[in-house]
Tab-separated table of C-alpha atoms in Angstrom:
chain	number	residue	atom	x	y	z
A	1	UNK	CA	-1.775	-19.755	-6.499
A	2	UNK	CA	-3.275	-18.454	-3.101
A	3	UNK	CA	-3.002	-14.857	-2.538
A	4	UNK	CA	-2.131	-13.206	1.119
A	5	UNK	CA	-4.289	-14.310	3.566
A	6	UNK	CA	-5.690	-12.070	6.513
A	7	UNK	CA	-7.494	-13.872	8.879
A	8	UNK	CA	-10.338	-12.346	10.761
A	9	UNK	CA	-12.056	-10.344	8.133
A	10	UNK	CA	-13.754	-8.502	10.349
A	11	UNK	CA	-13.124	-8.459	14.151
A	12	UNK	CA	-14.772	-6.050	16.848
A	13	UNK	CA	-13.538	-5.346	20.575
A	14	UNK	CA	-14.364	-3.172	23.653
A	15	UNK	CA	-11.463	-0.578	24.617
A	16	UNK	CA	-8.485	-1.553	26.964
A	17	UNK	CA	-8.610	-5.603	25.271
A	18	UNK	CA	-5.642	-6.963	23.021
A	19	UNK	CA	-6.053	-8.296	19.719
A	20	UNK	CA	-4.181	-10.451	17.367
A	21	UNK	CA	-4.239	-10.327	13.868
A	22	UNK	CA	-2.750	-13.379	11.450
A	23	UNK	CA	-1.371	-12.793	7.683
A	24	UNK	CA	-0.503	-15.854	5.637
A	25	UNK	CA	1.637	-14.474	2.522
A	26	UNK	CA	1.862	-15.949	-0.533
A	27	UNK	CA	3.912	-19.077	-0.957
A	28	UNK	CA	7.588	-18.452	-0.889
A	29	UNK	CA	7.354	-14.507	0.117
A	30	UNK	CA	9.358	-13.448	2.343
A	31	UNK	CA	9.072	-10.033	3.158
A	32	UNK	CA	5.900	-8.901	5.090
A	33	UNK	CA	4.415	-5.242	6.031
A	34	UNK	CA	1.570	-4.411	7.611
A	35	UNK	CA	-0.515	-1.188	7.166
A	36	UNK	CA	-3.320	0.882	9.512
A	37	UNK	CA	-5.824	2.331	6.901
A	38	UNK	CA	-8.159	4.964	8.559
A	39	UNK	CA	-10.302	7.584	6.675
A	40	UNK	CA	-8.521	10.742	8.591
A	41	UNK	CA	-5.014	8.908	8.517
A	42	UNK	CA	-5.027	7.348	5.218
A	43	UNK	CA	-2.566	4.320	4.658
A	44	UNK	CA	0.209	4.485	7.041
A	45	UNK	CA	3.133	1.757	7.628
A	46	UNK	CA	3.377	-0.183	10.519
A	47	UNK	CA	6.725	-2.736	10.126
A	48	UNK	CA	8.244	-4.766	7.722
A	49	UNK	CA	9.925	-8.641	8.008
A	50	UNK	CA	12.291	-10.034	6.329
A	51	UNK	CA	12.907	-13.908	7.462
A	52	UNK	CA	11.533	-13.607	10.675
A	53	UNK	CA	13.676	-10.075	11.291
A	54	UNK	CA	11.986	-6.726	11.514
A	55	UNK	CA	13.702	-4.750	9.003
A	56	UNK	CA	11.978	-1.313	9.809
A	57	UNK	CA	8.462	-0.028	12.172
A	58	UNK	CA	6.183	2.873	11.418
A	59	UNK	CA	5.900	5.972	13.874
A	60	UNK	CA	3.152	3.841	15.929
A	61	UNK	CA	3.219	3.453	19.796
A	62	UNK	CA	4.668	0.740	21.582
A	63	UNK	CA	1.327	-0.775	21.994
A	64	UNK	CA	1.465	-2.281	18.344
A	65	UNK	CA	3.829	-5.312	17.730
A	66	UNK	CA	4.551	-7.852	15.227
A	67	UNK	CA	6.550	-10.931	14.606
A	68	UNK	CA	6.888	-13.300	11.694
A	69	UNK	CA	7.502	-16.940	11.877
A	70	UNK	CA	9.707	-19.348	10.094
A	71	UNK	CA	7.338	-19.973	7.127
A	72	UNK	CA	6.924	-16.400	6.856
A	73	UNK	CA	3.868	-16.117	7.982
A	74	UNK	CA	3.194	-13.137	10.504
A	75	UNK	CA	0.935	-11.799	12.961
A	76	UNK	CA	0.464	-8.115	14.260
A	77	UNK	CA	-0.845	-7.551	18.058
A	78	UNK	CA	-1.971	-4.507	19.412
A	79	UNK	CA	-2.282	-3.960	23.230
A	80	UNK	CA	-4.680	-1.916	25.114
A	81	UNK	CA	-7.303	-0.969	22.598
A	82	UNK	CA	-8.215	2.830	22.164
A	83	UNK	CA	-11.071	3.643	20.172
A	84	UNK	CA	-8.492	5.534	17.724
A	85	UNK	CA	-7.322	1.791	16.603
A	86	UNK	CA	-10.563	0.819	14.468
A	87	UNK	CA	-9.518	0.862	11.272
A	88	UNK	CA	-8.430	-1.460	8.554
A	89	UNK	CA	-4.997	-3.633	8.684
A	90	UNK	CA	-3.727	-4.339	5.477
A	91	UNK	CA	-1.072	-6.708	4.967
A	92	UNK	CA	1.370	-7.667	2.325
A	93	UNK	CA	3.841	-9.314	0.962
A	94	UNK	CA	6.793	-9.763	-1.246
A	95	UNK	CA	8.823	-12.388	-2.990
A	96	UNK	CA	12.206	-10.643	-2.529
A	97	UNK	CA	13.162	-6.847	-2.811
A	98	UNK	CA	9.742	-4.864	-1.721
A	99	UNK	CA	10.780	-2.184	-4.481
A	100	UNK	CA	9.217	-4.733	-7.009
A	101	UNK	CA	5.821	-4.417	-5.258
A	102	UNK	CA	3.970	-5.909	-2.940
A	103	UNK	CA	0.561	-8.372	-3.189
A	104	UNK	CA	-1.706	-7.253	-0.373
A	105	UNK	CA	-4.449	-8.605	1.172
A	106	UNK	CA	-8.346	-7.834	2.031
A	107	UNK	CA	-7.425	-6.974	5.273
A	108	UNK	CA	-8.978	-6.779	9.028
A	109	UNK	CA	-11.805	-4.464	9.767
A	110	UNK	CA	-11.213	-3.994	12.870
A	111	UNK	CA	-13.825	-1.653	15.242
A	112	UNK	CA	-12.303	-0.982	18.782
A	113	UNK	CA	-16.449	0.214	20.543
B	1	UNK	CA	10.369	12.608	5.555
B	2	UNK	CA	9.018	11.583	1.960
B	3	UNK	CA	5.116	13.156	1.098
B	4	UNK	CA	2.877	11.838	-1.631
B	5	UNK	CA	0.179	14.418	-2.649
B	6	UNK	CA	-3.043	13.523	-4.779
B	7	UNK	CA	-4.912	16.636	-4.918
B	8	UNK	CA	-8.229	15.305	-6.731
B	9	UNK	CA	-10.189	13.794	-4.169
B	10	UNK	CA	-12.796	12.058	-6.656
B	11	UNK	CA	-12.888	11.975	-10.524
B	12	UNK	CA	-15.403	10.776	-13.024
B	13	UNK	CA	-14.936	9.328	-16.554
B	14	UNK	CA	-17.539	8.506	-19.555
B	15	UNK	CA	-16.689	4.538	-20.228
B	16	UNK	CA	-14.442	4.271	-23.172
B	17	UNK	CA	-12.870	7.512	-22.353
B	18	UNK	CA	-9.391	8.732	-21.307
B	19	UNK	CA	-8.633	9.662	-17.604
B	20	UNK	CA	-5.304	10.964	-15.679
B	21	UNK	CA	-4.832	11.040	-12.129
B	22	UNK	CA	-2.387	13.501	-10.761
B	23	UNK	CA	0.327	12.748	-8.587
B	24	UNK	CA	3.131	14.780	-6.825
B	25	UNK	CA	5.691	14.047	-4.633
B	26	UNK	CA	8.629	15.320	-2.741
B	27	UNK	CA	11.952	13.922	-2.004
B	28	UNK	CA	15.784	14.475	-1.434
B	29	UNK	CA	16.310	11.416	-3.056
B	30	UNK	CA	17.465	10.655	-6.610
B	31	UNK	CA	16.591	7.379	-6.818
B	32	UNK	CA	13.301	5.696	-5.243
B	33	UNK	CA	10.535	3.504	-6.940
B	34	UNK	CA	6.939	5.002	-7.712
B	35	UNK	CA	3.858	2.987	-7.525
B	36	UNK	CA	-0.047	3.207	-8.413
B	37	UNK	CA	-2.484	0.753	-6.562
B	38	UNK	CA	-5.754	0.375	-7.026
B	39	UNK	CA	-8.106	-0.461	-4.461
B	40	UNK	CA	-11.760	-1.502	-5.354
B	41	UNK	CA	-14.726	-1.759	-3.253
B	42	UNK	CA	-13.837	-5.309	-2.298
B	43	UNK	CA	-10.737	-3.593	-0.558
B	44	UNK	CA	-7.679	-5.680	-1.693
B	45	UNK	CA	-5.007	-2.989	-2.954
B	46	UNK	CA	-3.928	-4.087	-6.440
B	47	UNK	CA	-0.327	-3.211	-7.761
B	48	UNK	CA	-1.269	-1.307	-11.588
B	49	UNK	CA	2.025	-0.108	-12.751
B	50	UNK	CA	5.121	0.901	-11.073
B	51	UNK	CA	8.369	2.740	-12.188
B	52	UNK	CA	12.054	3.079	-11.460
B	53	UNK	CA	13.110	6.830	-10.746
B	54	UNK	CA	16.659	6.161	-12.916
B	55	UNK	CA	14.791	4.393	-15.966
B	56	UNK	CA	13.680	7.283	-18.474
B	57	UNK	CA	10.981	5.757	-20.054
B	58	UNK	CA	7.754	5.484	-18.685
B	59	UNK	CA	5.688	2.823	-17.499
B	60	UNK	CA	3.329	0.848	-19.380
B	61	UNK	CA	0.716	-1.550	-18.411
B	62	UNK	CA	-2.212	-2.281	-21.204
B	63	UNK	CA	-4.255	0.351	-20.554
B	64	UNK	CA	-2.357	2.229	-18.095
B	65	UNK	CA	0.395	4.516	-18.611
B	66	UNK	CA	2.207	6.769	-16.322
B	67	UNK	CA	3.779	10.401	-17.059
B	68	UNK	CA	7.073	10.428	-15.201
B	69	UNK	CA	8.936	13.866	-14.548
B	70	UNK	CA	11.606	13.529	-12.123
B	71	UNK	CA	12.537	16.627	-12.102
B	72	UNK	CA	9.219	18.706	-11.438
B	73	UNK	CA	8.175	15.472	-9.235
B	74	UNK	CA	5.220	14.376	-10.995
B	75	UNK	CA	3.998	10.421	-11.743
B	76	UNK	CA	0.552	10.832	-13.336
B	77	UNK	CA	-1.417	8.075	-14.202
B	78	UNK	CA	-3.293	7.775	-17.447
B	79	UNK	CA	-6.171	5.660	-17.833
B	80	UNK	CA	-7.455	4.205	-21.614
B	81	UNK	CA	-10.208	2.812	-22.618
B	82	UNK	CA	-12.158	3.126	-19.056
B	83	UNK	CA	-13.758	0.125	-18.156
B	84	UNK	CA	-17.073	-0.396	-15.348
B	85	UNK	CA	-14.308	-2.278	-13.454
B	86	UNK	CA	-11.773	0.557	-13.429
B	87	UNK	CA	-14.287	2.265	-10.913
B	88	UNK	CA	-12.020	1.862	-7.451
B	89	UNK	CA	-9.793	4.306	-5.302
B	90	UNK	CA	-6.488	5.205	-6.651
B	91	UNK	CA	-3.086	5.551	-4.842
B	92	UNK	CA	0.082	6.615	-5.451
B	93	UNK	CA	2.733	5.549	-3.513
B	94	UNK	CA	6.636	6.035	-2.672
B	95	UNK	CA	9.308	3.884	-1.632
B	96	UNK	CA	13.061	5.000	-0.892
B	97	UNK	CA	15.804	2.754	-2.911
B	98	UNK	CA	18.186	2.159	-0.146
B	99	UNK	CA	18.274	-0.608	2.634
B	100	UNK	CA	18.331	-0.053	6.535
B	101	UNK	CA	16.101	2.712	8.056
B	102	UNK	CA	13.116	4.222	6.456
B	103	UNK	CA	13.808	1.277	3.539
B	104	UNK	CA	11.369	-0.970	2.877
B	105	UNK	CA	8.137	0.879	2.984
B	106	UNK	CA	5.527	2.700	1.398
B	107	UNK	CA	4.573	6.304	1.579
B	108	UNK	CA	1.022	7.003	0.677
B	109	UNK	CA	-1.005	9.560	-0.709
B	110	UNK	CA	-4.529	10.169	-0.167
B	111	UNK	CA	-6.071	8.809	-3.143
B	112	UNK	CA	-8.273	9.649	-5.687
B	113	UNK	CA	-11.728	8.201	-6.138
B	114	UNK	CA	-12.123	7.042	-9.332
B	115	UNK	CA	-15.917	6.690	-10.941
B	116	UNK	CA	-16.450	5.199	-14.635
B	117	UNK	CA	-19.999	6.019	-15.862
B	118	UNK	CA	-21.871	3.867	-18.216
């Protein structure tokens, strides 16, 4: 059984680009959430879907988005790059109710230079 | 606002030997879910144990334990039998019971970094 897939691994961009980052969770999931891990920050929460709805967002600017598609599968953008944004984007996933835990990827290193 | 607080920073443990991780949080709450993940150098955060704040008895998972006190908010996290491959970060985490706003995710602490020596 395939676990959640975060595609790039590793990804770097100059300040002021976009970027787009793709989470496949596992089969028949349907909640996603994304998380920013930075060593100052720790592990904060971005959003959360639930069948393509977004059932709650982090205290993050309007410069990070997310959507999930039909098969559940979901992607986070974030506008405008600041050097602030490097940091790792964990993503995971749940079959039903999060409160039974979620299965989380390797994540997205992603450096912002 | 929920907070998670993991006041040892790093720990170290003989192999074979007993470990607990301390964990305290606060909330208004009385019932929410608590969690420990693990997350090794490969970086993948793995669920170890988790626990209902309305079930009494504490969590077990093979090795791991926890030591749930509601009411001086405290979820420790007890270790057996360290292994090489318990050697990863530790964090405990939060998660409110109820649906629409602030439902739904995870509150974080700062983790504990866990060494097992050989």
């Amino acid at each position: 059984k395939a676990g959640v897939t975060q595609t790039p691994r590793y990804l770097i961009k100059t300040r002021g680009q976009q970027v787009t980052l793709s989470c496949s969770p596992i089969s028949g999931h349907r909640s996603v959430s994304w998380y920013q891990q930075t060593p100052g920050q720790g592990l904060q929460f971005l959003f959360e879907y639930f069948s393509e709805t977004q059932r709650n967002k982090g205290n993050f600017p309007g410069r990070f988005s997310g959507r999930q598609f039909s098969n559940s599968r979901s992607e986070m953008n974030v506008s405008t790059l600041e050097l602030g944004d490097s940091a790792l984007y964990l993503c995971a996933s749940s079959l039903r109710n999060p409160n039974y835990g979620y299965t989380f990827g390797s994540g997205t290193r992603l450096t912002v230079v | 606002a929920q907070t998670v607080t993991q006041s040892q920073p790093e720990m170290s443990v003989q192999e074979a030997e007993t470990v607990t991780l301390s964990c305290t949080y606060d909330t208004s709450e009385s019932n929410y879910y608590l969690f420990w993940y693990k997350q090794p150098p490969s970086r993948q955060m793995i669920l170890v144990i988790r626990q209902e704040a309305y079930k009494q008895q504490n969590a077990t998972e093979n090795r791991f334990s926890v030591n749930f006190q509601k009411a001086a908010k405290s979820f420790s996290l007890k270790i057996s039998d360290s292994q090489l491959g318990d050697t990863a970060m530790y964090f405990c985490a939060f998660m409110n019971s109820y649906s629409g706003a602030g439902s739904y995710q995870l509150t974080f602490g700062k983790g504990t970094k866990l060494s097992v020596i050989p």
